[in-house]
């Protein structure tokens, strides 16, 4: 037994099986001691809340119907009608509704489908309605106290039939608000009113009694039921209404008993299932762990081709992560080897293009002197510019020059081009004072300017302009070269961006575009890291901007580095 517990699988089996058994006993005790009274208490709280809401809604429903009555009472035509008939002494001369007036009364029944009949009474007890008078006469005979009523509040009555009556005195609403001019009685559908109350109940078999404060109105959930000991009861009163509602003990305890039985059955089933799953899962967990351990050992010995089977679980995620890690290491090692080969290739090409600087300078000086003797000032000027161009370009074999020197080098190149193509292009070079002395990789701006001349400004029918400016922005040194040339269409721009991102630079690339933008991109990333490079923006017929981006953290001053801070 002790030997089994020393393995991960044995410890997992012992721990989870014991935990499942303990959990089952705790849950069973909790259900018996705490859950049953808690659910009953919660049931009582819900009943209280539902009773309150039911009474609120019932009061609102009655208030809505009484508001309908206020609207009818406030109708000027009804007020005028009652005033006029009250002045007639003979009941037979009182007459009845006109068709227009009858339609007006009928319109009020459209307020709510619960309203069935509307009756008006004048001070002489005469009844006016679009229907027969027998129902109203019977109601008045059953409630003789209404004859002398003066108080202008609504009274609710329960008829033996399927209707509810609401009676209210009508007072004059213009000159004397206390003077009675008649009465209004509305009959509503008892069944529909009770349906609205029933919808607010919490349970279908919930009992209730709803009555008005004067006990003239009374409805209940059905046959009168006696409240027994243990039933959950709630009584609420509000605005002249009283609601008494209760749920029988058996009804309340039924879901509780069912829940307890189901929980106990589930606990025993889960206990058995848990034991089986624990045995299965511990095997599934420890088996992939053994494979991962073996694979890590292989990787540590240098075998990056090892692949761990991936499954759809946490161990599968670990296996996938290990496979990805080994693949990334393999790719990084290959990329590092490729970059070293590329760097050696570029250095070899740079060495192949180097010439003896003193021989070149002396030859160009001789050509300039010869042009001066022959009074050929243009040739002399072009030769001197070319001499300055190569003097800065070669920089006595230095790899890094200041931004100030790099800008002079570009200016020399532009002066040569302006002699070849006079009055076709103008330029402006500048830099923030704090960046002029920063040393950068040389020969990074001339290919960009050459690209602007031969591709951006070549076929434009307006004066060309090139603006070069170096500045510090955030954590980057930026040198922008912008022109007002033809620009590029979106597809062409995307193709150029894709081309400069290619890793391989071949002899064919160099022959096609000199060192070119791709060369500059690769040199920047080899020296300054992947965050460095070229940003290209262009709008068709607006121009193009190419920006050299160098992280500030990669600008270093290495001891012994060959740099050029002054004109050679």
mmCIF file of N, CA, C and O in Angstrom, residues 208-285:
data_model
loop_
_atom_site.group_PDB
_atom_site.id
_atom_site.type_symbol
_atom_site.label_atom_id
_atom_site.label_comp_id
_atom_site.label_asym_id
_atom_site.label_seq_id
_atom_site.Cartn_x
_atom_site.Cartn_y
_atom_site.Cartn_z
ATOM 1 N N UNK A 208 -56.675 32.231 -1.842
ATOM 2 C CA UNK A 208 -56.655 33.654 -1.471
ATOM 3 C C UNK A 208 -58.072 34.159 -1.262
ATOM 4 O O UNK A 208 -59.051 33.608 -1.783
ATOM 5 N N UNK A 209 -58.180 35.267 -0.506
ATOM 6 C CA UNK A 209 -59.425 36.006 -0.319
ATOM 7 C C UNK A 209 -59.100 37.477 -0.503
ATOM 8 O O UNK A 209 -58.241 38.016 0.202
ATOM 9 N N UNK A 210 -59.754 38.115 -1.448
ATOM 10 C CA UNK A 210 -59.568 39.540 -1.714
ATOM 11 C C UNK A 210 -60.875 40.258 -1.401
ATOM 12 O O UNK A 210 -61.929 39.899 -1.943
ATOM 13 N N UNK A 211 -60.833 41.273 -0.520
ATOM 14 C CA UNK A 211 -62.047 41.985 -0.150
ATOM 15 C C UNK A 211 -61.751 43.457 0.045
ATOM 16 O O UNK A 211 -60.603 43.842 0.317
ATOM 17 N N UNK A 212 -62.790 44.254 -0.127
ATOM 18 C CA UNK A 212 -62.658 45.692 0.104
ATOM 19 C C UNK A 212 -62.777 45.976 1.590
ATOM 20 O O UNK A 212 -63.231 45.135 2.374
ATOM 21 N N UNK A 213 -62.406 47.195 1.989
ATOM 22 C CA UNK A 213 -62.426 47.537 3.407
ATOM 23 C C UNK A 213 -63.807 47.534 4.006
ATOM 24 O O UNK A 213 -63.983 47.210 5.192
ATOM 25 N N UNK A 214 -64.838 47.880 3.206
ATOM 26 C CA UNK A 214 -66.203 47.907 3.740
ATOM 27 C C UNK A 214 -66.901 46.553 3.639
ATOM 28 O O UNK A 214 -68.088 46.431 3.970
ATOM 29 N N UNK A 215 -66.194 45.521 3.129
ATOM 30 C CA UNK A 215 -66.676 44.144 3.027
ATOM 31 C C UNK A 215 -67.847 43.996 2.038
ATOM 32 O O UNK A 215 -68.478 42.953 1.990
ATOM 33 N N UNK A 216 -68.124 45.034 1.223
ATOM 34 C CA UNK A 216 -69.161 44.907 0.204
ATOM 35 C C UNK A 216 -68.664 44.075 -0.981
ATOM 36 O O UNK A 216 -69.462 43.495 -1.718
ATOM 37 N N UNK A 217 -67.358 44.054 -1.155
ATOM 38 C CA UNK A 217 -66.754 43.332 -2.277
ATOM 39 C C UNK A 217 -65.905 42.191 -1.727
ATOM 40 O O UNK A 217 -65.127 42.370 -0.786
ATOM 41 N N UNK A 218 -66.063 41.014 -2.356
ATOM 42 C CA UNK A 218 -65.373 39.835 -1.829
ATOM 43 C C UNK A 218 -65.229 38.813 -2.963
ATOM 44 O O UNK A 218 -66.221 38.413 -3.570
ATOM 45 N N UNK A 219 -63.958 38.413 -3.266
ATOM 46 C CA UNK A 219 -63.726 37.312 -4.199
ATOM 47 C C UNK A 219 -62.672 36.393 -3.596
ATOM 48 O O UNK A 219 -61.830 36.830 -2.797
ATOM 49 N N UNK A 220 -62.722 35.130 -3.990
ATOM 50 C CA UNK A 220 -61.775 34.148 -3.459
ATOM 51 C C UNK A 220 -61.362 33.192 -4.556
ATOM 52 O O UNK A 220 -61.904 33.218 -5.663
ATOM 53 N N UNK A 221 -60.385 32.350 -4.219
ATOM 54 C CA UNK A 221 -59.829 31.420 -5.208
ATOM 55 C C UNK A 221 -60.769 30.252 -5.502
ATOM 56 O O UNK A 221 -60.512 29.467 -6.411
ATOM 57 N N UNK A 222 -61.843 30.083 -4.764
ATOM 58 C CA UNK A 222 -62.774 28.970 -4.994
ATOM 59 C C UNK A 222 -63.591 28.698 -3.754
ATOM 60 O O UNK A 222 -63.953 29.631 -3.006
ATOM 61 N N UNK A 223 -63.870 27.445 -3.514
ATOM 62 C CA UNK A 223 -64.628 27.097 -2.321
ATOM 63 C C UNK A 223 -63.844 27.481 -1.072
ATOM 64 O O UNK A 223 -62.612 27.403 -1.049
ATOM 65 N N UNK A 224 -64.544 27.871 -0.063
ATOM 66 C CA UNK A 224 -63.893 28.359 1.154
ATOM 67 C C UNK A 224 -63.080 27.242 1.792
ATOM 68 O O UNK A 224 -63.558 26.139 2.018
ATOM 69 N N UNK A 225 -61.829 27.536 2.051
ATOM 70 C CA UNK A 225 -60.898 26.558 2.613
ATOM 71 C C UNK A 225 -60.501 26.991 4.019
ATOM 72 O O UNK A 225 -60.316 28.185 4.297
ATOM 73 N N UNK A 226 -60.298 26.022 4.876
ATOM 74 C CA UNK A 226 -59.889 26.321 6.246
ATOM 75 C C UNK A 226 -58.366 26.262 6.343
ATOM 76 O O UNK A 226 -57.724 25.349 5.823
ATOM 77 N N UNK A 227 -57.798 27.256 6.989
ATOM 78 C CA UNK A 227 -56.350 27.314 7.173
ATOM 79 C C UNK A 227 -55.956 26.344 8.278
ATOM 80 O O UNK A 227 -56.465 26.420 9.413
ATOM 81 N N UNK A 228 -55.043 25.433 7.945
ATOM 82 C CA UNK A 228 -54.616 24.419 8.902
ATOM 83 C C UNK A 228 -53.247 24.777 9.476
ATOM 84 O O UNK A 228 -52.520 25.598 8.933
ATOM 85 N N UNK A 229 -52.906 24.108 10.565
ATOM 86 C CA UNK A 229 -51.625 24.330 11.209
ATOM 87 C C UNK A 229 -50.479 23.914 10.281
ATOM 88 O O UNK A 229 -50.519 22.839 9.689
ATOM 89 N N UNK A 230 -49.509 24.765 10.167
ATOM 90 C CA UNK A 230 -48.365 24.485 9.301
ATOM 91 C C UNK A 230 -48.472 25.122 7.928
ATOM 92 O O UNK A 230 -47.484 25.171 7.184
ATOM 93 N N UNK A 231 -49.701 25.598 7.551
ATOM 94 C CA UNK A 231 -49.841 26.277 6.260
ATOM 95 C C UNK A 231 -49.079 27.604 6.282
ATOM 96 O O UNK A 231 -48.968 28.264 7.333
ATOM 97 N N UNK A 232 -48.571 27.985 5.148
ATOM 98 C CA UNK A 232 -47.844 29.251 5.017
ATOM 99 C C UNK A 232 -48.851 30.331 4.644
ATOM 100 O O UNK A 232 -49.509 30.242 3.600
ATOM 101 N N UNK A 233 -49.001 31.352 5.511
ATOM 102 C CA UNK A 233 -50.048 32.361 5.362
ATOM 103 C C UNK A 233 -49.415 33.744 5.254
ATOM 104 O O UNK A 233 -48.402 34.039 5.899
ATOM 105 N N UNK A 234 -50.047 34.596 4.429
ATOM 106 C CA UNK A 234 -49.615 35.992 4.321
ATOM 107 C C UNK A 234 -50.856 36.871 4.201
ATOM 108 O O UNK A 234 -51.787 36.549 3.447
ATOM 109 N N UNK A 235 -50.895 37.972 4.976
ATOM 110 C CA UNK A 235 -52.008 38.920 4.948
ATOM 111 C C UNK A 235 -51.448 40.304 4.666
ATOM 112 O O UNK A 235 -50.530 40.764 5.365
ATOM 113 N N UNK A 236 -52.015 40.987 3.674
ATOM 114 C CA UNK A 236 -51.566 42.321 3.299
ATOM 115 C C UNK A 236 -52.773 43.241 3.144
ATOM 116 O O UNK A 236 -53.848 42.813 2.675
ATOM 117 N N UNK A 237 -52.593 44.514 3.524
ATOM 118 C CA UNK A 237 -53.636 45.519 3.353
ATOM 119 C C UNK A 237 -53.037 46.750 2.701
ATOM 120 O O UNK A 237 -51.919 47.153 3.028
ATOM 121 N N UNK A 238 -53.845 47.370 1.792
ATOM 122 C CA UNK A 238 -53.358 48.561 1.089
ATOM 123 C C UNK A 238 -54.530 49.286 0.454
ATOM 124 O O UNK A 238 -55.312 48.685 -0.298
ATOM 125 N N UNK A 239 -54.660 50.593 0.760
ATOM 126 C CA UNK A 239 -55.608 51.491 0.100
ATOM 127 C C UNK A 239 -57.023 50.914 0.061
ATOM 128 O O UNK A 239 -57.673 50.855 -0.986
ATOM 129 N N UNK A 240 -57.494 50.427 1.199
ATOM 130 C CA UNK A 240 -58.864 49.942 1.275
ATOM 131 C C UNK A 240 -59.051 48.525 0.780
ATOM 132 O O UNK A 240 -60.189 48.057 0.665
ATOM 133 N N UNK A 241 -57.966 47.831 0.482
ATOM 134 C CA UNK A 241 -58.048 46.439 0.019
ATOM 135 C C UNK A 241 -57.311 45.540 1.012
ATOM 136 O O UNK A 241 -56.292 45.934 1.585
ATOM 137 N N UNK A 242 -57.816 44.327 1.132
ATOM 138 C CA UNK A 242 -57.195 43.367 2.047
ATOM 139 C C UNK A 242 -57.072 42.026 1.316
ATOM 140 O O UNK A 242 -58.048 41.513 0.762
ATOM 141 N N UNK A 243 -55.828 41.490 1.306
ATOM 142 C CA UNK A 243 -55.559 40.206 0.641
ATOM 143 C C UNK A 243 -55.030 39.214 1.666
ATOM 144 O O UNK A 243 -54.033 39.486 2.345
ATOM 145 N N UNK A 244 -55.692 38.085 1.735
ATOM 146 C CA UNK A 244 -55.237 36.996 2.589
ATOM 147 C C UNK A 244 -54.978 35.797 1.688
ATOM 148 O O UNK A 244 -55.883 35.324 0.993
ATOM 149 N N UNK A 245 -53.740 35.321 1.690
ATOM 150 C CA UNK A 245 -53.375 34.209 0.813
ATOM 151 C C UNK A 245 -52.563 33.186 1.582
ATOM 152 O O UNK A 245 -51.811 33.543 2.499
ATOM 153 N N UNK A 246 -52.738 31.924 1.241
ATOM 154 C CA UNK A 246 -52.010 30.862 1.944
ATOM 155 C C UNK A 246 -51.781 29.662 1.034
ATOM 156 O O UNK A 246 -52.488 29.466 0.042
ATOM 157 N N UNK A 247 -50.745 28.900 1.388
ATOM 158 C CA UNK A 247 -50.400 27.667 0.683
ATOM 159 C C UNK A 247 -50.380 26.543 1.700
ATOM 160 O O UNK A 247 -49.791 26.672 2.785
ATOM 161 N N UNK A 248 -51.021 25.441 1.359
ATOM 162 C CA UNK A 248 -51.103 24.330 2.295
ATOM 163 C C UNK A 248 -49.722 23.719 2.554
ATOM 164 O O UNK A 248 -48.845 23.759 1.684
ATOM 165 N N UNK A 249 -49.573 23.171 3.748
ATOM 166 C CA UNK A 249 -48.299 22.598 4.169
ATOM 167 C C UNK A 249 -47.829 21.509 3.207
ATOM 168 O O UNK A 249 -46.655 21.439 2.855
ATOM 169 N N UNK A 250 -48.769 20.657 2.793
ATOM 170 C CA UNK A 250 -48.392 19.566 1.897
ATOM 171 C C UNK A 250 -47.861 20.099 0.560
ATOM 172 O O UNK A 250 -46.910 19.559 -0.014
ATOM 173 N N UNK A 251 -48.471 21.161 0.084
ATOM 174 C CA UNK A 251 -48.024 21.753 -1.188
ATOM 175 C C UNK A 251 -46.622 22.333 -1.057
ATOM 176 O O UNK A 251 -45.788 22.193 -1.954
ATOM 177 N N UNK A 252 -46.366 23.016 0.058
ATOM 178 C CA UNK A 252 -45.055 23.634 0.265
ATOM 179 C C UNK A 252 -43.963 22.588 0.452
ATOM 180 O O UNK A 252 -42.844 22.746 -0.049
ATOM 181 N N UNK A 253 -44.295 21.499 1.181
ATOM 182 C CA UNK A 253 -43.275 20.489 1.477
ATOM 183 C C UNK A 253 -43.049 19.509 0.340
ATOM 184 O O UNK A 253 -42.038 18.806 0.330
ATOM 185 N N UNK A 254 -43.979 19.449 -0.605
ATOM 186 C CA UNK A 254 -43.855 18.466 -1.694
ATOM 187 C C UNK A 254 -42.573 18.643 -2.493
ATOM 188 O O UNK A 254 -41.804 17.688 -2.682
ATOM 189 N N UNK A 255 -42.257 19.846 -2.987
ATOM 190 C CA UNK A 255 -40.994 19.985 -3.737
ATOM 191 C C UNK A 255 -39.765 19.777 -2.868
ATOM 192 O O UNK A 255 -38.733 19.304 -3.345
ATOM 193 N N UNK A 256 -39.891 20.130 -1.561
ATOM 194 C CA UNK A 256 -38.758 19.937 -0.652
ATOM 195 C C UNK A 256 -38.462 18.455 -0.482
ATOM 196 O O UNK A 256 -37.308 18.007 -0.567
ATOM 197 N N UNK A 257 -39.508 17.672 -0.247
ATOM 198 C CA UNK A 257 -39.329 16.222 -0.088
ATOM 199 C C UNK A 257 -38.777 15.592 -1.362
ATOM 200 O O UNK A 257 -37.898 14.721 -1.312
ATOM 201 N N UNK A 258 -39.307 16.036 -2.494
ATOM 202 C CA UNK A 258 -38.820 15.503 -3.765
ATOM 203 C C UNK A 258 -37.354 15.851 -3.977
ATOM 204 O O UNK A 258 -36.546 15.022 -4.420
ATOM 205 N N UNK A 259 -36.984 17.087 -3.611
ATOM 206 C CA UNK A 259 -35.593 17.514 -3.779
ATOM 207 C C UNK A 259 -34.651 16.692 -2.893
ATOM 208 O O UNK A 259 -33.566 16.292 -3.318
ATOM 209 N N UNK A 260 -35.091 16.427 -1.662
ATOM 210 C CA UNK A 260 -34.253 15.648 -0.745
ATOM 211 C C UNK A 260 -34.041 14.231 -1.283
ATOM 212 O O UNK A 260 -32.926 13.700 -1.274
ATOM 213 N N UNK A 261 -35.115 13.606 -1.769
ATOM 214 C CA UNK A 261 -34.976 12.251 -2.315
ATOM 215 C C UNK A 261 -34.051 12.242 -3.533
ATOM 216 O O UNK A 261 -33.198 11.354 -3.673
ATOM 217 N N UNK A 262 -34.246 13.211 -4.412
ATOM 218 C CA UNK A 262 -33.406 13.263 -5.615
ATOM 219 C C UNK A 262 -31.937 13.506 -5.267
ATOM 220 O O UNK A 262 -31.035 12.916 -5.872
ATOM 221 N N UNK A 263 -31.717 14.369 -4.285
ATOM 222 C CA UNK A 263 -30.333 14.657 -3.894
ATOM 223 C C UNK A 263 -29.642 13.419 -3.330
ATOM 224 O O UNK A 263 -28.466 13.146 -3.633
ATOM 225 N N UNK A 264 -30.351 12.679 -2.501
ATOM 226 C CA UNK A 264 -29.755 11.473 -1.925
ATOM 227 C C UNK A 264 -29.439 10.439 -3.009
ATOM 228 O O UNK A 264 -28.378 9.798 -2.993
ATOM 229 N N UNK A 265 -30.383 10.269 -3.947
ATOM 230 C CA UNK A 265 -30.129 9.326 -5.044
ATOM 231 C C UNK A 265 -28.925 9.781 -5.874
ATOM 232 O O UNK A 265 -28.042 8.986 -6.222
ATOM 233 N N UNK A 266 -28.884 11.097 -6.165
ATOM 234 C CA UNK A 266 -27.772 11.627 -6.969
ATOM 235 C C UNK A 266 -26.440 11.460 -6.257
ATOM 236 O O UNK A 266 -25.410 11.168 -6.884
ATOM 237 N N UNK A 267 -26.439 11.654 -4.948
ATOM 238 C CA UNK A 267 -25.188 11.532 -4.201
ATOM 239 C C UNK A 267 -24.613 10.119 -4.292
ATOM 240 O O UNK A 267 -23.405 9.937 -4.511
ATOM 241 N N UNK A 268 -25.469 9.116 -4.126
ATOM 242 C CA UNK A 268 -24.973 7.738 -4.197
ATOM 243 C C UNK A 268 -24.541 7.367 -5.626
ATOM 244 O O UNK A 268 -23.549 6.672 -5.820
ATOM 245 N N UNK A 269 -25.297 7.848 -6.614
ATOM 246 C CA UNK A 269 -24.908 7.579 -8.001
ATOM 247 C C UNK A 269 -23.583 8.262 -8.326
ATOM 248 O O UNK A 269 -22.680 7.670 -8.933
ATOM 249 N N UNK A 270 -23.478 9.524 -7.895
ATOM 250 C CA UNK A 270 -22.250 10.259 -8.161
ATOM 251 C C UNK A 270 -21.049 9.643 -7.463
ATOM 252 O O UNK A 270 -19.925 9.689 -7.977
ATOM 253 N N UNK A 271 -21.290 9.103 -6.280
ATOM 254 C CA UNK A 271 -20.186 8.453 -5.569
ATOM 255 C C UNK A 271 -19.636 7.295 -6.383
ATOM 256 O O UNK A 271 -18.418 7.146 -6.547
ATOM 257 N N UNK A 272 -20.545 6.452 -6.897
ATOM 258 C CA UNK A 272 -20.085 5.320 -7.703
ATOM 259 C C UNK A 272 -19.414 5.768 -8.989
ATOM 260 O O UNK A 272 -18.348 5.260 -9.380
ATOM 261 N N UNK A 273 -20.018 6.764 -9.666
ATOM 262 C CA UNK A 273 -19.435 7.264 -10.912
ATOM 263 C C UNK A 273 -18.083 7.918 -10.647
ATOM 264 O O UNK A 273 -17.141 7.777 -11.437
ATOM 265 N N UNK A 274 -17.992 8.634 -9.525
ATOM 266 C CA UNK A 274 -16.738 9.328 -9.208
ATOM 267 C C UNK A 274 -15.582 8.357 -9.046
ATOM 268 O O UNK A 274 -14.463 8.608 -9.518
ATOM 269 N N UNK A 275 -15.831 7.244 -8.377
ATOM 270 C CA UNK A 275 -14.754 6.266 -8.175
ATOM 271 C C UNK A 275 -14.262 5.728 -9.518
ATOM 272 O O UNK A 275 -13.058 5.617 -9.770
ATOM 273 N N UNK A 276 -15.224 5.404 -10.406
ATOM 274 C CA UNK A 276 -14.839 4.885 -11.723
ATOM 275 C C UNK A 276 -14.064 5.940 -12.514
ATOM 276 O O UNK A 276 -13.030 5.645 -13.130
ATOM 277 N N UNK A 277 -14.558 7.182 -12.487
ATOM 278 C CA UNK A 277 -13.891 8.253 -13.242
ATOM 279 C C UNK A 277 -12.506 8.556 -12.691
ATOM 280 O O UNK A 277 -11.581 8.864 -13.444
ATOM 281 N N UNK A 278 -12.385 8.494 -11.373
ATOM 282 C CA UNK A 278 -11.076 8.780 -10.766
ATOM 283 C C UNK A 278 -10.039 7.767 -11.232
ATOM 284 O O UNK A 278 -8.905 8.124 -11.574
ATOM 285 N N UNK A 279 -10.426 6.484 -11.250
ATOM 286 C CA UNK A 279 -9.499 5.448 -11.720
ATOM 287 C C UNK A 279 -9.109 5.697 -13.173
ATOM 288 O O UNK A 279 -7.947 5.606 -13.562
ATOM 289 N N UNK A 280 -10.131 6.057 -13.977
ATOM 290 C CA UNK A 280 -9.877 6.274 -15.410
ATOM 291 C C UNK A 280 -9.020 7.530 -15.631
ATOM 292 O O UNK A 280 -8.044 7.515 -16.394
ATOM 293 N N UNK A 281 -9.386 8.625 -14.954
ATOM 294 C CA UNK A 281 -8.707 9.898 -15.196
ATOM 295 C C UNK A 281 -7.265 9.898 -14.702
ATOM 296 O O UNK A 281 -6.395 10.512 -15.323
ATOM 297 N N UNK A 282 -7.033 9.238 -13.574
ATOM 298 C CA UNK A 282 -5.651 9.200 -13.094
ATOM 299 C C UNK A 282 -4.741 8.499 -14.087
ATOM 300 O O UNK A 282 -3.580 8.882 -14.282
ATOM 301 N N UNK A 283 -5.304 7.458 -14.727
ATOM 302 C CA UNK A 283 -4.515 6.791 -15.768
ATOM 303 C C UNK A 283 -4.290 7.691 -16.969
ATOM 304 O O UNK A 283 -3.200 7.730 -17.547
ATOM 305 N N UNK A 284 -5.353 8.457 -17.369
ATOM 306 C CA UNK A 284 -5.224 9.371 -18.508
ATOM 307 C C UNK A 284 -4.244 10.496 -18.212
ATOM 308 O O UNK A 284 -3.562 11.002 -19.113
ATOM 309 N N UNK A 285 -4.180 10.928 -16.952
ATOM 310 C CA UNK A 285 -3.290 12.045 -16.593
ATOM 311 C C UNK A 285 -1.833 11.601 -16.554
ATOM 312 O O UNK A 285 -0.938 12.259 -17.095
#
